[in-house]
Amino acid sequence: MKMVQEETRKGPWTEQEDILLMNFVGLFGDRRWDFIAKVSGLNRTGKSCRLRWVNYLHPGLKRGKMTPQEERLVLELHAKWGNRWSRIARKLPGRTDNEIKNYWRTHMRKKAQERKRGVCSPPSSSFSNISSPSSTVTTVDSMQFKTGKASFYDTGGRDGQVMGMAAVHEENETVGYSMDDIWKDIELSEENNSLMIRPVCEENTSNFSCASIIASLSLDYPWYDSLWSIDDFEEESKMINNLPSDQFISSSNEYGKAYLTG
DNA sequence: AATCAACCCAACCGCCGGACC
DNA sequence: GGGTCCGGCGGTTGGGTTGAT
């Protein structure tokens, strides 16, 4: 890899850069990003380093498909908070705001398109696969928004809650697809696709499990514990009573080698 | 086998707010 | 109190991958 010293690097990170960043985060912690960017010689902005760490290198990250529980939680929390991705992400240990945002955009855009196309077709087809094929979202009875009619592709904006509600009012008449309907379709989908469940870790092709990586890290990097707020984890994991902890740890990480060698 | 469309996701950008001087 | 710096957040984009035709 050729490091360009003159100008700030952009674009995809190389494995060497990742290792370098890991090492410097190990030395200086995950706060002083601008400093890390400078002293590491990465020629990246502090922001870029932070993003790479938070969205990709952080040892606590989960990988692989969203579980049905997570999907459900995302739907619930988005209905509650709008596009407050980081806030939503805090309720899903191991998932980043970016990941959730991407997930939402991908899936909800699909639904919106289907809904557009499906105006003249039976509703059962328009939302029959609200979540990914692996989805087995179960009935949700505690949904606060169950009676509301929300825009699926809403976005809430910065003030998600308010904007979300505004969207509800705005689109109430023209769209008319309630969360109630959505959940009905989810249930239908569950019935139809219950045989398609795939374990989260199915994609684990690496020889290095997160567990071993984390174990290794906690030895090599005493700072690790403080990086991902354990208190937050424990407290907020209580909310996600259906998320087994081993699932959190065991998903794959293709950069395991980098961790172990870095 | 080739092509195209849809999907996925990493990364960037701009804005905002808090901390510090 | 005002200015600057920097981290955090939400929105957007573009490239790679996958699946359908």
Coordinates of C-alpha atoms (C1' of nucleotides) in Angstrom, one line a residue:
Chain A
M1 CA 0.0 0.0 0.0
K2 CA 1.3 3.4 -0.9
M3 CA 0.5 6.1 1.6
V4 CA -0.1 9.4 0.2
Q5 CA 1.3 12.0 2.6
E6 CA 0.3 15.1 0.8
E7 CA -3.4 14.9 0.8
T8 CA -6.1 13.4 2.9
R9 CA -7.0 9.9 1.9
K10 CA -10.6 9.0 1.0
G11 CA -12.4 5.9 -0.1
P12 CA -12.2 2.3 1.1
W13 CA -9.9 1.4 3.9
T14 CA -7.2 -1.1 3.4
E15 CA -6.4 -3.8 5.9
Q16 CA -3.2 -2.1 6.8
E17 CA -5.0 1.1 7.6
D18 CA -7.5 -0.9 9.7
I19 CA -4.6 -2.4 11.7
L20 CA -3.0 0.9 12.1
L21 CA -6.2 2.5 13.3
M22 CA -6.8 -0.4 15.7
N23 CA -3.4 0.0 17.2
F24 CA -3.8 3.7 17.7
V25 CA -7.2 3.5 19.1
G26 CA -5.7 0.9 21.5
L27 CA -3.1 3.5 22.5
F28 CA -5.2 6.6 22.8
G29 CA -8.7 5.5 23.1
D30 CA -11.7 6.2 20.9
R31 CA -12.2 9.8 21.6
R32 CA -9.5 11.9 20.2
W33 CA -10.1 11.2 16.6
D34 CA -8.4 14.2 15.2
F35 CA -5.4 13.5 17.2
I36 CA -5.4 9.8 16.2
A37 CA -5.7 10.8 12.6
K38 CA -2.7 13.0 12.9
V39 CA -0.3 10.8 14.9
S40 CA -1.2 7.6 13.1
G41 CA 0.0 8.9 9.8
L42 CA -3.2 7.6 8.2
N43 CA -3.8 10.7 6.3
R44 CA -7.5 10.3 7.0
T45 CA -9.7 12.8 8.7
G46 CA -10.6 12.3 12.3
K47 CA -14.1 11.9 11.2
S48 CA -13.2 9.2 8.8
C49 CA -11.3 7.3 11.4
R50 CA -14.1 7.5 13.8
L51 CA -16.6 6.3 11.2
R52 CA -14.4 3.4 10.3
W53 CA -14.0 2.4 13.9
V54 CA -17.6 2.9 14.9
N55 CA -19.1 1.2 11.8
Y56 CA -16.7 -1.5 11.1
L57 CA -13.7 -2.1 13.4
H58 CA -15.4 -1.9 16.7
P59 CA -15.0 -5.3 18.4
G60 CA -18.6 -5.3 19.7
L61 CA -20.2 -5.1 16.3
K62 CA -22.5 -7.8 15.2
R63 CA -22.5 -8.9 11.6
G64 CA -24.9 -10.6 9.4
K65 CA -28.6 -10.3 8.9
M66 CA -30.9 -8.6 11.3
T67 CA -32.7 -11.0 13.5
P68 CA -36.4 -11.0 13.6
Q69 CA -36.3 -9.5 17.0
E70 CA -34.0 -6.8 15.8
E71 CA -36.2 -6.1 12.9
R72 CA -39.2 -5.8 15.1
L73 CA -37.4 -3.5 17.5
V74 CA -36.2 -1.3 14.6
L75 CA -39.8 -0.9 13.4
E76 CA -41.0 -0.2 16.9
L77 CA -38.4 2.3 17.7
H78 CA -38.6 4.0 14.4
A79 CA -42.3 4.4 14.8
K80 CA -41.5 5.9 18.2
W81 CA -38.5 8.1 17.5
G82 CA -38.4 8.6 13.7
N83 CA -35.0 8.8 12.1
R84 CA -33.1 9.0 15.3
W85 CA -30.8 6.2 14.1
S86 CA -28.2 6.6 16.8
R87 CA -30.8 6.5 19.5
I88 CA -32.3 3.4 17.9
A89 CA -28.9 1.8 17.6
R90 CA -28.3 2.2 21.3
K91 CA -31.2 -0.2 21.8
L92 CA -29.7 -2.8 19.5
P93 CA -26.4 -3.9 20.9
G94 CA -23.8 -4.5 18.2
R95 CA -25.7 -2.6 15.5
T96 CA -24.6 0.7 14.3
D97 CA -26.8 3.6 13.4
N98 CA -25.4 3.3 9.9
E99 CA -26.4 -0.3 9.7
I100 CA -29.9 0.4 10.9
K101 CA -30.3 3.3 8.6
N102 CA -29.2 1.3 5.7
Y103 CA -31.5 -1.5 6.7
W104 CA -34.4 0.8 7.0
R105 CA -33.8 2.5 3.8
T106 CA -33.4 -0.7 1.8
H107 CA -36.4 -2.4 3.2
M108 CA -38.7 0.5 3.5
R109 CA -37.9 1.8 0.1
K110 CA -38.8 -1.6 -1.2
K111 CA -42.0 -1.6 0.7
A112 CA -42.8 1.9 -0.6
Q113 CA -42.2 0.9 -4.1
E114 CA -44.3 -2.2 -3.7
R115 CA -47.0 -0.2 -2.2
K116 CA -46.9 2.3 -5.1
R117 CA -47.1 -0.6 -7.5
G118 CA -49.7 -2.4 -5.5
V119 CA -52.3 0.3 -5.4
C120 CA -54.4 -1.6 -7.8
S121 CA -53.4 -5.0 -6.5
P122 CA -54.5 -6.9 -3.3
P123 CA -52.9 -5.6 -0.2
S124 CA -51.7 -9.0 0.8
S125 CA -49.1 -8.9 -1.9
S126 CA -47.9 -5.4 -1.2
F127 CA -46.4 -6.1 2.2
S128 CA -46.1 -9.7 2.3
N129 CA -42.4 -9.6 2.8
I130 CA -42.0 -6.6 5.0
S131 CA -38.8 -8.0 6.4
S132 CA -36.1 -10.0 4.9
P133 CA -36.8 -13.6 4.0
S134 CA -35.3 -14.6 7.3
S135 CA -37.9 -12.5 9.1
T136 CA -40.2 -14.2 11.5
V137 CA -41.6 -11.2 13.2
T138 CA -44.1 -12.2 15.8
T139 CA -47.2 -10.5 16.9
V140 CA -46.6 -7.3 18.7
D141 CA -49.2 -6.4 21.2
S142 CA -47.4 -3.6 22.9
M143 CA -47.1 -1.4 20.0
Q144 CA -47.9 2.2 21.0
F145 CA -48.4 3.2 17.4
K146 CA -50.6 0.4 16.5
T147 CA -53.6 2.5 15.8
G148 CA -51.7 5.2 14.0
K149 CA -51.3 5.4 10.3
A150 CA -47.6 6.0 9.6
S151 CA -45.9 6.7 6.4
F152 CA -43.6 3.8 5.8
Y153 CA -41.0 5.8 4.1
D154 CA -41.3 8.6 6.4
T155 CA -38.4 10.0 7.6
G156 CA -39.0 12.0 10.4
G157 CA -36.1 14.2 10.0
R158 CA -34.2 15.5 12.8
D159 CA -37.2 15.8 15.0
G160 CA -38.4 12.4 14.4
Q161 CA -41.2 12.3 16.8
V162 CA -42.8 15.5 15.7
M163 CA -42.1 15.0 12.1
G164 CA -43.3 11.5 12.3
M165 CA -46.5 12.6 13.7
A166 CA -46.8 15.3 11.1
A167 CA -46.2 12.7 8.4
V168 CA -48.9 10.6 9.9
H169 CA -51.3 13.4 9.6
E170 CA -50.1 14.4 6.2
E171 CA -50.3 11.0 4.7
N172 CA -53.2 9.8 6.5
E173 CA -55.6 10.5 3.7
T174 CA -53.5 9.7 0.7
V175 CA -51.5 6.7 1.8
G176 CA -53.7 5.0 4.3
Y177 CA -51.5 2.0 5.1
S178 CA -51.5 1.7 8.8
M179 CA -49.0 0.0 11.0
D180 CA -51.8 -2.3 11.9
D181 CA -51.9 -3.5 8.4
I182 CA -48.2 -3.8 8.3
W183 CA -48.2 -6.1 11.3
K184 CA -50.9 -8.2 9.8
D185 CA -48.8 -8.6 6.8
I186 CA -45.8 -9.5 8.9
E187 CA -47.8 -12.2 10.5
L188 CA -49.0 -13.5 7.2
S189 CA -45.5 -13.4 6.0
E190 CA -44.4 -15.3 9.1
E191 CA -46.8 -18.1 8.3
N192 CA -45.7 -18.3 4.8
N193 CA -42.0 -18.1 5.4
S194 CA -41.5 -19.8 8.7
L195 CA -39.4 -22.4 7.1
M196 CA -37.0 -19.9 5.8
I197 CA -35.5 -18.9 9.1
R198 CA -31.8 -18.7 8.9
P199 CA -29.5 -18.4 11.9
V200 CA -27.7 -15.2 12.3
C201 CA -24.4 -16.8 12.2
E202 CA -24.9 -18.7 9.1
E203 CA -22.7 -16.4 7.2
N204 CA -19.8 -17.0 9.5
T205 CA -17.1 -18.2 7.2
S206 CA -14.2 -16.9 9.2
N207 CA -12.1 -19.0 11.4
F208 CA -12.0 -16.2 13.8
S209 CA -15.2 -15.8 15.8
C210 CA -16.0 -12.5 17.5
A211 CA -15.8 -14.3 20.8
S212 CA -12.2 -15.1 20.3
I213 CA -11.5 -11.7 18.9
I214 CA -13.1 -10.1 21.9
A215 CA -11.3 -12.4 24.2
S216 CA -8.1 -11.5 22.5
L217 CA -8.8 -7.9 22.6
S218 CA -9.7 -7.8 26.3
L219 CA -6.3 -9.2 26.9
D220 CA -4.4 -7.0 24.5
Y221 CA -6.5 -4.0 24.9
P222 CA -7.6 -3.3 28.5
W223 CA -9.4 -0.2 27.2
Y224 CA -11.8 -2.4 25.4
D225 CA -14.3 -2.6 28.1
S226 CA -14.8 1.1 28.1
L227 CA -15.3 1.5 24.4
W228 CA -18.7 0.0 24.2
S229 CA -20.5 1.1 27.2
I230 CA -21.1 -2.0 29.1
D231 CA -23.6 -0.3 31.4
D232 CA -25.6 0.7 28.5
F233 CA -25.4 -2.8 27.1
E234 CA -26.7 -4.4 30.2
E235 CA -29.3 -1.9 30.9
E236 CA -30.6 -1.8 27.4
S237 CA -30.2 -5.4 26.7
K238 CA -33.0 -5.9 29.2
M239 CA -35.3 -4.3 26.7
I240 CA -34.3 -6.9 24.1
N241 CA -35.2 -9.9 26.1
N242 CA -35.3 -12.0 23.0
L243 CA -31.8 -11.4 22.0
P244 CA -29.5 -14.2 23.2
S245 CA -26.1 -12.9 24.2
D246 CA -24.2 -15.6 22.4
Q247 CA -25.8 -14.4 19.2
F248 CA -24.3 -11.0 19.9
I249 CA -20.9 -12.3 20.3
S250 CA -20.7 -15.1 17.8
S251 CA -21.3 -13.4 14.5
S252 CA -18.6 -13.4 12.1
N253 CA -16.0 -10.8 11.4
E254 CA -13.9 -10.9 8.4
Y255 CA -11.3 -8.7 9.9
G256 CA -10.6 -11.1 12.7
K257 CA -7.2 -11.7 11.3
A258 CA -6.5 -8.1 11.4
Y259 CA -7.5 -7.9 15.1
L260 CA -5.4 -10.8 16.0
T261 CA -2.3 -9.7 14.2
G262 CA -2.7 -6.1 14.9
Chain B
dA1 C1' -22.8 -16.5 -20.8
dA2 C1' -24.2 -11.8 -20.9
dT3 C1' -26.9 -8.1 -19.4
dC4 C1' -29.6 -5.6 -16.4
dA5 C1' -31.9 -4.4 -12.2
dA6 C1' -32.2 -4.6 -7.4
dC7 C1' -30.0 -4.8 -3.3
dC8 C1' -26.4 -4.1 0.2
dC9 C1' -23.3 -1.5 2.7
dA10 C1' -19.1 1.4 3.4
dA11 C1' -18.0 5.9 3.3
dC12 C1' -18.5 10.8 2.6
dC13 C1' -20.9 15.3 3.4
dG14 C1' -23.0 19.0 5.8
dC15 C1' -24.9 20.5 9.9
dC16 C1' -25.3 20.9 14.8
dG17 C1' -24.0 21.2 19.5
dG18 C1' -20.9 20.9 23.3
dA19 C1' -16.4 21.8 25.2
dC20 C1' -12.7 24.7 25.6
dC21 C1' -10.1 28.9 25.3
Chain C
dG1 C1' -20.1 36.3 25.5
dG2 C1' -17.8 35.0 21.2
dG3 C1' -14.9 32.1 18.4
dT4 C1' -12.9 27.8 17.3
dC5 C1' -12.4 22.9 17.4
dC6 C1' -14.0 18.5 17.2
dG7 C1' -17.2 14.7 17.9
dG8 C1' -21.7 13.1 16.8
dC9 C1' -25.7 12.6 13.9
dG10 C1' -28.7 12.1 9.8
dG11 C1' -28.8 12.2 4.8
dT12 C1' -26.8 10.7 0.6
dT13 C1' -24.0 8.5 -2.7
dG14 C1' -21.4 5.1 -5.3
dG15 C1' -19.3 0.7 -6.0
dG16 C1' -19.6 -4.2 -5.4
dT17 C1' -22.6 -8.2 -5.2
dT18 C1' -26.5 -11.0 -6.2
dG19 C1' -30.4 -12.6 -8.6
dA20 C1' -33.4 -12.6 -12.6
dT21 C1' -34.0 -12.7 -17.5

